[in-house]
Amino acid sequence: MNDESTKIVAIDGPAASGKSTVARQVAQELGIVFVSSGEMYRAFTWWVLENDVDPTDKNSVLELLKSTKFICGKSENKSTITIDGKLLTRAEMASEPVNQNVSVIAAIPEVRARLVAEQRAYAEKSGVVMEGRDIGSVVFPDTPLKFYIDASPEVRQQRRAAEGIEDSIANRDKIDSNRKASPLVIPEDAVVVDSSYMTAEEVVGEVLREIRART
């Protein structure tokens, strides 16, 4: 696994733990693609709302899922998501309606199964640094490069507020940890990094040291 292009780095963690920032910088250092699995769930949530489907109506959501075509691409070592010909912007995926409904959509087992398949297919094309909540536990359980980025609930709530996002970290944690499909867990053999009082650069440095030590 010395070839960077074949590396699969799994980075998991709860909301606002800093995992996205860390994963993005690690991917840049390694010269491989950064993929946010959460953006895939956000993209489909946006599509559900765009089609006036009630996110709590599971049957209607799954009917839409059947006809939805995902295309995962890349631009300058960043992943892109196209749904039925629509290239989504990060602003669309981070809109308040999406924030309010993404946990509901992500808790549907059939949705997770479809998107996990999409994530695995994407990683077959090249090395990736993928972040999410079930990457090391479900999507790529066999990769030796697993990390779990954590932080205290208080610090994470402060980070969320600083971003102008008003959702409850405690509520999001409860949904993520208690859902039946791929609940948030610390993957077996993952390196756990508490980012509460570390800078992003310090966390990135620790992750890179572990990656280089293991490869």
PDB file of C-alpha atoms in Angstrom:
ATOM      1  CA  MET A   1       0.000   0.000   0.000  1.00  0.00           C
ATOM      2  CA  ASN A   2       2.833   2.385  -0.685  1.00  0.00           C
ATOM      3  CA  ASP A   3       1.051   3.722  -3.792  1.00  0.00           C
ATOM      4  CA  GLU A   4      -0.941   6.772  -2.679  1.00  0.00           C
ATOM      5  CA  SER A   5      -3.450   6.198  -5.496  1.00  0.00           C
ATOM      6  CA  THR A   6      -4.676   2.987  -3.874  1.00  0.00           C
ATOM      7  CA  LYS A   7      -5.026   4.247  -0.313  1.00  0.00           C
ATOM      8  CA  ILE A   8      -8.433   4.212   1.340  1.00  0.00           C
ATOM      9  CA  VAL A   9      -8.419   6.369   4.456  1.00  0.00           C
ATOM     10  CA  ALA A  10     -11.576   6.160   6.574  1.00  0.00           C
ATOM     11  CA  ILE A  11     -12.288   9.091   8.878  1.00  0.00           C
ATOM     12  CA  ASP A  12     -15.369   8.914  11.099  1.00  0.00           C
ATOM     13  CA  GLY A  13     -16.741  11.007  13.911  1.00  0.00           C
ATOM     14  CA  PRO A  14     -19.800  12.802  15.244  1.00  0.00           C
ATOM     15  CA  ALA A  15     -21.151  16.102  13.947  1.00  0.00           C
ATOM     16  CA  ALA A  16     -18.814  19.111  14.297  1.00  0.00           C
ATOM     17  CA  SER A  17     -15.870  17.012  15.456  1.00  0.00           C
ATOM     18  CA  GLY A  18     -13.706  18.560  12.750  1.00  0.00           C
ATOM     19  CA  LYS A  19     -13.504  15.406  10.655  1.00  0.00           C
ATOM     20  CA  SER A  20     -14.386  17.115   7.363  1.00  0.00           C
ATOM     21  CA  THR A  21     -11.679  19.751   7.711  1.00  0.00           C
ATOM     22  CA  VAL A  22      -9.133  17.118   8.720  1.00  0.00           C
ATOM     23  CA  ALA A  23     -10.096  14.701   5.941  1.00  0.00           C
ATOM     24  CA  ARG A  24      -9.918  17.444   3.324  1.00  0.00           C
ATOM     25  CA  GLN A  25      -6.418  18.496   4.411  1.00  0.00           C
ATOM     26  CA  VAL A  26      -5.175  14.905   4.698  1.00  0.00           C
ATOM     27  CA  ALA A  27      -6.378  14.210   1.156  1.00  0.00           C
ATOM     28  CA  GLN A  28      -4.581  17.309  -0.070  1.00  0.00           C
ATOM     29  CA  GLU A  29      -1.337  16.227   1.608  1.00  0.00           C
ATOM     30  CA  LEU A  30      -1.607  12.731   0.116  1.00  0.00           C
ATOM     31  CA  GLY A  31      -2.650  14.003  -3.305  1.00  0.00           C
ATOM     32  CA  ILE A  32      -5.794  11.884  -3.466  1.00  0.00           C
ATOM     33  CA  VAL A  33      -9.497  12.662  -3.599  1.00  0.00           C
ATOM     34  CA  PHE A  34     -11.491  13.834  -0.591  1.00  0.00           C
ATOM     35  CA  VAL A  35     -15.024  12.438  -0.376  1.00  0.00           C
ATOM     36  CA  SER A  36     -17.640  13.455   2.168  1.00  0.00           C
ATOM     37  CA  SER A  37     -20.166  10.642   2.500  1.00  0.00           C
ATOM     38  CA  GLY A  38     -22.376  13.084   4.360  1.00  0.00           C
ATOM     39  CA  GLU A  39     -22.623  15.211   1.237  1.00  0.00           C
ATOM     40  CA  MET A  40     -24.083  12.235  -0.601  1.00  0.00           C
ATOM     41  CA  TYR A  41     -26.840  11.954   2.011  1.00  0.00           C
ATOM     42  CA  ARG A  42     -27.305  15.708   1.869  1.00  0.00           C
ATOM     43  CA  ALA A  43     -27.502  15.590  -1.914  1.00  0.00           C
ATOM     44  CA  PHE A  44     -30.239  12.978  -1.856  1.00  0.00           C
ATOM     45  CA  THR A  45     -32.064  14.860   0.914  1.00  0.00           C
ATOM     46  CA  TRP A  46     -31.970  17.965  -1.277  1.00  0.00           C
ATOM     47  CA  TRP A  47     -33.358  15.894  -4.157  1.00  0.00           C
ATOM     48  CA  VAL A  48     -36.174  14.547  -1.964  1.00  0.00           C
ATOM     49  CA  LEU A  49     -37.181  18.083  -0.986  1.00  0.00           C
ATOM     50  CA  GLU A  50     -36.760  19.377  -4.541  1.00  0.00           C
ATOM     51  CA  ASN A  51     -39.253  16.738  -5.693  1.00  0.00           C
ATOM     52  CA  ASP A  52     -41.747  17.711  -2.963  1.00  0.00           C
ATOM     53  CA  VAL A  53     -41.453  14.311  -1.308  1.00  0.00           C
ATOM     54  CA  ASP A  54     -42.139  14.162   2.425  1.00  0.00           C
ATOM     55  CA  PRO A  55     -38.878  12.963   4.065  1.00  0.00           C
ATOM     56  CA  THR A  56     -40.920  11.043   6.655  1.00  0.00           C
ATOM     57  CA  ASP A  57     -42.836   9.139   3.943  1.00  0.00           C
ATOM     58  CA  LYS A  58     -40.454   6.224   3.556  1.00  0.00           C
ATOM     59  CA  ASN A  59     -42.273   4.574   0.656  1.00  0.00           C
ATOM     60  CA  SER A  60     -42.249   7.766  -1.404  1.00  0.00           C
ATOM     61  CA  VAL A  61     -38.585   8.364  -0.576  1.00  0.00           C
ATOM     62  CA  LEU A  62     -37.664   4.853  -1.725  1.00  0.00           C
ATOM     63  CA  GLU A  63     -39.709   5.221  -4.897  1.00  0.00           C
ATOM     64  CA  LEU A  64     -37.694   8.330  -5.727  1.00  0.00           C
ATOM     65  CA  LEU A  65     -34.448   6.546  -4.820  1.00  0.00           C
ATOM     66  CA  LYS A  66     -35.164   3.817  -7.391  1.00  0.00           C
ATOM     67  CA  SER A  67     -35.247   6.319 -10.231  1.00  0.00           C
ATOM     68  CA  THR A  68     -32.378   8.492  -9.014  1.00  0.00           C
ATOM     69  CA  LYS A  69     -29.060   8.333 -10.845  1.00  0.00           C
ATOM     70  CA  PHE A  70     -25.990   9.388  -8.877  1.00  0.00           C
ATOM     71  CA  ILE A  71     -22.747  10.347 -10.578  1.00  0.00           C
ATOM     72  CA  CYS A  72     -19.751  10.880  -8.324  1.00  0.00           C
ATOM     73  CA  GLY A  73     -16.968  12.741 -10.047  1.00  0.00           C
ATOM     74  CA  LYS A  74     -13.999  14.845  -9.053  1.00  0.00           C
ATOM     75  CA  SER A  75     -12.644  18.308  -9.677  1.00  0.00           C
ATOM     76  CA  GLU A  76      -9.233  19.366  -8.383  1.00  0.00           C
ATOM     77  CA  ASN A  77      -9.069  16.433  -5.936  1.00  0.00           C
ATOM     78  CA  LYS A  78     -12.539  17.207  -4.580  1.00  0.00           C
ATOM     79  CA  SER A  79     -15.553  15.010  -5.129  1.00  0.00           C
ATOM     80  CA  THR A  80     -18.578  16.273  -7.016  1.00  0.00           C
ATOM     81  CA  ILE A  81     -22.115  14.918  -6.905  1.00  0.00           C
ATOM     82  CA  THR A  82     -24.539  14.984  -9.800  1.00  0.00           C
ATOM     83  CA  ILE A  83     -28.108  13.786  -9.367  1.00  0.00           C
ATOM     84  CA  ASP A  84     -30.162  13.170 -12.508  1.00  0.00           C
ATOM     85  CA  GLY A  85     -28.029  15.648 -14.424  1.00  0.00           C
ATOM     86  CA  LYS A  86     -27.959  18.324 -11.709  1.00  0.00           C
ATOM     87  CA  LEU A  87     -24.490  19.167 -10.367  1.00  0.00           C
ATOM     88  CA  LEU A  88     -25.122  20.142  -6.765  1.00  0.00           C
ATOM     89  CA  THR A  89     -23.393  23.027  -5.048  1.00  0.00           C
ATOM     90  CA  ARG A  90     -22.225  22.816  -1.471  1.00  0.00           C
ATOM     91  CA  ALA A  91     -24.560  25.701  -0.622  1.00  0.00           C
ATOM     92  CA  GLU A  92     -27.521  23.618  -1.759  1.00  0.00           C
ATOM     93  CA  MET A  93     -26.365  20.635   0.267  1.00  0.00           C
ATOM     94  CA  ALA A  94     -25.855  22.793   3.371  1.00  0.00           C
ATOM     95  CA  SER A  95     -29.186  24.620   3.195  1.00  0.00           C
ATOM     96  CA  GLU A  96     -31.304  24.818   6.335  1.00  0.00           C
ATOM     97  CA  PRO A  97     -34.099  22.538   4.979  1.00  0.00           C
ATOM     98  CA  VAL A  98     -31.440  19.905   4.247  1.00  0.00           C
ATOM     99  CA  ASN A  99     -29.918  20.362   7.725  1.00  0.00           C
ATOM    100  CA  GLN A 100     -33.322  19.731   9.276  1.00  0.00           C
ATOM    101  CA  ASN A 101     -34.091  16.570   7.308  1.00  0.00           C
ATOM    102  CA  VAL A 102     -30.828  14.804   6.481  1.00  0.00           C
ATOM    103  CA  SER A 103     -30.815  12.663   9.646  1.00  0.00           C
ATOM    104  CA  VAL A 104     -34.274  11.334   8.787  1.00  0.00           C
ATOM    105  CA  ILE A 105     -33.210  10.372   5.270  1.00  0.00           C
ATOM    106  CA  ALA A 106     -29.870   8.923   6.423  1.00  0.00           C
ATOM    107  CA  ALA A 107     -31.639   6.664   8.925  1.00  0.00           C
ATOM    108  CA  ILE A 108     -33.475   4.751   6.166  1.00  0.00           C
ATOM    109  CA  PRO A 109     -31.641   1.409   5.693  1.00  0.00           C
ATOM    110  CA  GLU A 110     -32.348   1.182   1.969  1.00  0.00           C
ATOM    111  CA  VAL A 111     -30.952   4.668   1.401  1.00  0.00           C
ATOM    112  CA  ARG A 112     -27.788   3.796   3.302  1.00  0.00           C
ATOM    113  CA  ALA A 113     -27.367   0.541   1.373  1.00  0.00           C
ATOM    114  CA  ARG A 114     -27.617   2.351  -1.964  1.00  0.00           C
ATOM    115  CA  LEU A 115     -25.198   5.107  -1.000  1.00  0.00           C
ATOM    116  CA  VAL A 116     -22.694   2.685   0.543  1.00  0.00           C
ATOM    117  CA  ALA A 117     -22.640   0.873  -2.809  1.00  0.00           C
ATOM    118  CA  GLU A 118     -22.039   4.204  -4.567  1.00  0.00           C
ATOM    119  CA  GLN A 119     -19.211   5.038  -2.147  1.00  0.00           C
ATOM    120  CA  ARG A 120     -17.485   1.691  -2.675  1.00  0.00           C
ATOM    121  CA  ALA A 121     -17.788   1.986  -6.446  1.00  0.00           C
ATOM    122  CA  TYR A 122     -16.233   5.445  -6.327  1.00  0.00           C
ATOM    123  CA  ALA A 123     -13.277   4.248  -4.244  1.00  0.00           C
ATOM    124  CA  GLU A 124     -12.545   1.476  -6.759  1.00  0.00           C
ATOM    125  CA  LYS A 125     -11.503   4.148  -9.249  1.00  0.00           C
ATOM    126  CA  SER A 126      -8.750   5.695  -7.131  1.00  0.00           C
ATOM    127  CA  GLY A 127      -7.479   6.239  -3.628  1.00  0.00           C
ATOM    128  CA  VAL A 128      -9.731   8.308  -1.382  1.00  0.00           C
ATOM    129  CA  VAL A 129      -9.916   9.953   1.983  1.00  0.00           C
ATOM    130  CA  MET A 130     -13.567   9.449   2.883  1.00  0.00           C
ATOM    131  CA  GLU A 131     -15.219  10.906   5.944  1.00  0.00           C
ATOM    132  CA  GLY A 132     -18.570  10.150   7.493  1.00  0.00           C
ATOM    133  CA  ARG A 133     -20.148   8.212  10.309  1.00  0.00           C
ATOM    134  CA  ASP A 134     -19.849   4.607   9.116  1.00  0.00           C
ATOM    135  CA  ILE A 135     -16.843   4.613   6.791  1.00  0.00           C
ATOM    136  CA  GLY A 136     -14.530   2.457   8.913  1.00  0.00           C
ATOM    137  CA  SER A 137     -17.309   0.346  10.415  1.00  0.00           C
ATOM    138  CA  VAL A 138     -19.427  -0.389   7.315  1.00  0.00           C
ATOM    139  CA  VAL A 139     -18.167   1.068   4.043  1.00  0.00           C
ATOM    140  CA  PHE A 140     -14.478   0.068   4.272  1.00  0.00           C
ATOM    141  CA  PRO A 141     -14.119  -2.180   7.339  1.00  0.00           C
ATOM    142  CA  ASP A 142     -10.992  -3.834   5.911  1.00  0.00           C
ATOM    143  CA  THR A 143      -8.874  -0.734   5.418  1.00  0.00           C
ATOM    144  CA  PRO A 144      -6.033  -0.498   7.945  1.00  0.00           C
ATOM    145  CA  LEU A 145      -6.263   3.295   7.825  1.00  0.00           C
ATOM    146  CA  LYS A 146      -9.190   4.050  10.136  1.00  0.00           C
ATOM    147  CA  PHE A 147      -9.553   7.178  12.247  1.00  0.00           C
ATOM    148  CA  TYR A 148     -12.233   8.453  14.610  1.00  0.00           C
ATOM    149  CA  ILE A 149     -12.136  12.202  15.213  1.00  0.00           C
ATOM    150  CA  ASP A 150     -13.992  13.167  18.383  1.00  0.00           C
ATOM    151  CA  ALA A 151     -14.580  16.265  20.527  1.00  0.00           C
ATOM    152  CA  SER A 152     -16.670  17.061  23.577  1.00  0.00           C
ATOM    153  CA  PRO A 153     -20.373  17.887  23.027  1.00  0.00           C
ATOM    154  CA  GLU A 154     -19.785  21.376  24.418  1.00  0.00           C
ATOM    155  CA  VAL A 155     -16.964  22.144  21.994  1.00  0.00           C
ATOM    156  CA  ARG A 156     -18.910  20.708  19.084  1.00  0.00           C
ATOM    157  CA  GLN A 157     -21.973  22.810  19.907  1.00  0.00           C
ATOM    158  CA  GLN A 158     -19.771  25.917  20.017  1.00  0.00           C
ATOM    159  CA  ARG A 159     -18.299  25.060  16.627  1.00  0.00           C
ATOM    160  CA  ARG A 160     -21.781  24.558  15.194  1.00  0.00           C
ATOM    161  CA  ALA A 161     -22.924  27.920  16.533  1.00  0.00           C
ATOM    162  CA  ALA A 162     -19.847  29.617  15.070  1.00  0.00           C
ATOM    163  CA  GLU A 163     -20.876  28.259  11.665  1.00  0.00           C
ATOM    164  CA  GLY A 164     -24.338  29.758  12.095  1.00  0.00           C
ATOM    165  CA  ILE A 165     -25.982  26.346  12.384  1.00  0.00           C
ATOM    166  CA  GLU A 166     -28.566  26.102  15.128  1.00  0.00           C
ATOM    167  CA  ASP A 167     -29.257  22.362  15.254  1.00  0.00           C
ATOM    168  CA  SER A 168     -28.795  20.488  18.539  1.00  0.00           C
ATOM    169  CA  ILE A 169     -25.629  18.413  18.789  1.00  0.00           C
ATOM    170  CA  ALA A 170     -27.205  16.272  21.522  1.00  0.00           C
ATOM    171  CA  ASN A 171     -30.191  15.508  19.292  1.00  0.00           C
ATOM    172  CA  ARG A 172     -27.999  14.748  16.280  1.00  0.00           C
ATOM    173  CA  ASP A 173     -25.804  12.434  18.369  1.00  0.00           C
ATOM    174  CA  LYS A 174     -28.878  10.587  19.623  1.00  0.00           C
ATOM    175  CA  ILE A 175     -30.193  10.039  16.106  1.00  0.00           C
ATOM    176  CA  ASP A 176     -26.800   8.994  14.712  1.00  0.00           C
ATOM    177  CA  SER A 177     -25.977   6.616  17.570  1.00  0.00           C
ATOM    178  CA  ASN A 178     -29.395   4.977  17.887  1.00  0.00           C
ATOM    179  CA  ARG A 179     -30.436   4.461  14.283  1.00  0.00           C
ATOM    180  CA  LYS A 180     -30.853   0.832  13.242  1.00  0.00           C
ATOM    181  CA  ALA A 181     -28.884   1.180  10.019  1.00  0.00           C
ATOM    182  CA  SER A 182     -25.157   1.783  10.489  1.00  0.00           C
ATOM    183  CA  PRO A 183     -25.219   3.597  13.840  1.00  0.00           C
ATOM    184  CA  LEU A 184     -22.303   5.845  14.718  1.00  0.00           C
ATOM    185  CA  VAL A 185     -19.648   3.740  16.467  1.00  0.00           C
ATOM    186  CA  ILE A 186     -15.899   3.842  16.910  1.00  0.00           C
ATOM    187  CA  PRO A 187     -14.636   1.365  14.275  1.00  0.00           C
ATOM    188  CA  GLU A 188     -12.561  -1.562  15.440  1.00  0.00           C
ATOM    189  CA  ASP A 189      -8.832  -0.767  15.260  1.00  0.00           C
ATOM    190  CA  ALA A 190      -9.484   2.929  14.601  1.00  0.00           C
ATOM    191  CA  VAL A 191      -7.078   5.545  15.902  1.00  0.00           C
ATOM    192  CA  VAL A 192      -9.130   7.874  18.117  1.00  0.00           C
ATOM    193  CA  VAL A 193      -8.148  11.553  18.141  1.00  0.00           C
ATOM    194  CA  ASP A 194      -9.842  14.019  20.505  1.00  0.00           C
ATOM    195  CA  SER A 195      -9.810  17.341  18.680  1.00  0.00           C
ATOM    196  CA  SER A 196     -11.458  19.354  21.479  1.00  0.00           C
ATOM    197  CA  TYR A 197      -8.353  21.391  22.249  1.00  0.00           C
ATOM    198  CA  MET A 198      -6.261  20.729  19.155  1.00  0.00           C
ATOM    199  CA  THR A 199      -5.927  22.851  16.046  1.00  0.00           C
ATOM    200  CA  ALA A 200      -6.903  21.315  12.727  1.00  0.00           C
ATOM    201  CA  GLU A 201      -3.230  21.309  11.741  1.00  0.00           C
ATOM    202  CA  GLU A 202      -2.313  19.323  14.858  1.00  0.00           C
ATOM    203  CA  VAL A 203      -4.982  16.719  14.139  1.00  0.00           C
ATOM    204  CA  VAL A 204      -3.928  16.475  10.490  1.00  0.00           C
ATOM    205  CA  GLY A 205      -0.322  15.989  11.572  1.00  0.00           C
ATOM    206  CA  GLU A 206      -1.261  13.150  13.902  1.00  0.00           C
ATOM    207  CA  VAL A 207      -3.356  11.426  11.244  1.00  0.00           C
ATOM    208  CA  LEU A 208      -0.590  11.715   8.643  1.00  0.00           C
ATOM    209  CA  ARG A 209       1.989  10.296  11.057  1.00  0.00           C
ATOM    210  CA  GLU A 210      -0.228   7.267  11.672  1.00  0.00           C
ATOM    211  CA  ILE A 211      -0.856   6.761   7.954  1.00  0.00           C
ATOM    212  CA  ARG A 212       2.846   6.851   7.159  1.00  0.00           C
ATOM    213  CA  ALA A 213       3.644   4.534  10.054  1.00  0.00           C
ATOM    214  CA  ARG A 214       1.097   1.993   8.807  1.00  0.00           C
ATOM    215  CA  THR A 215       2.097   2.081   5.169  1.00  0.00           C
TER     216      THR A 215
END
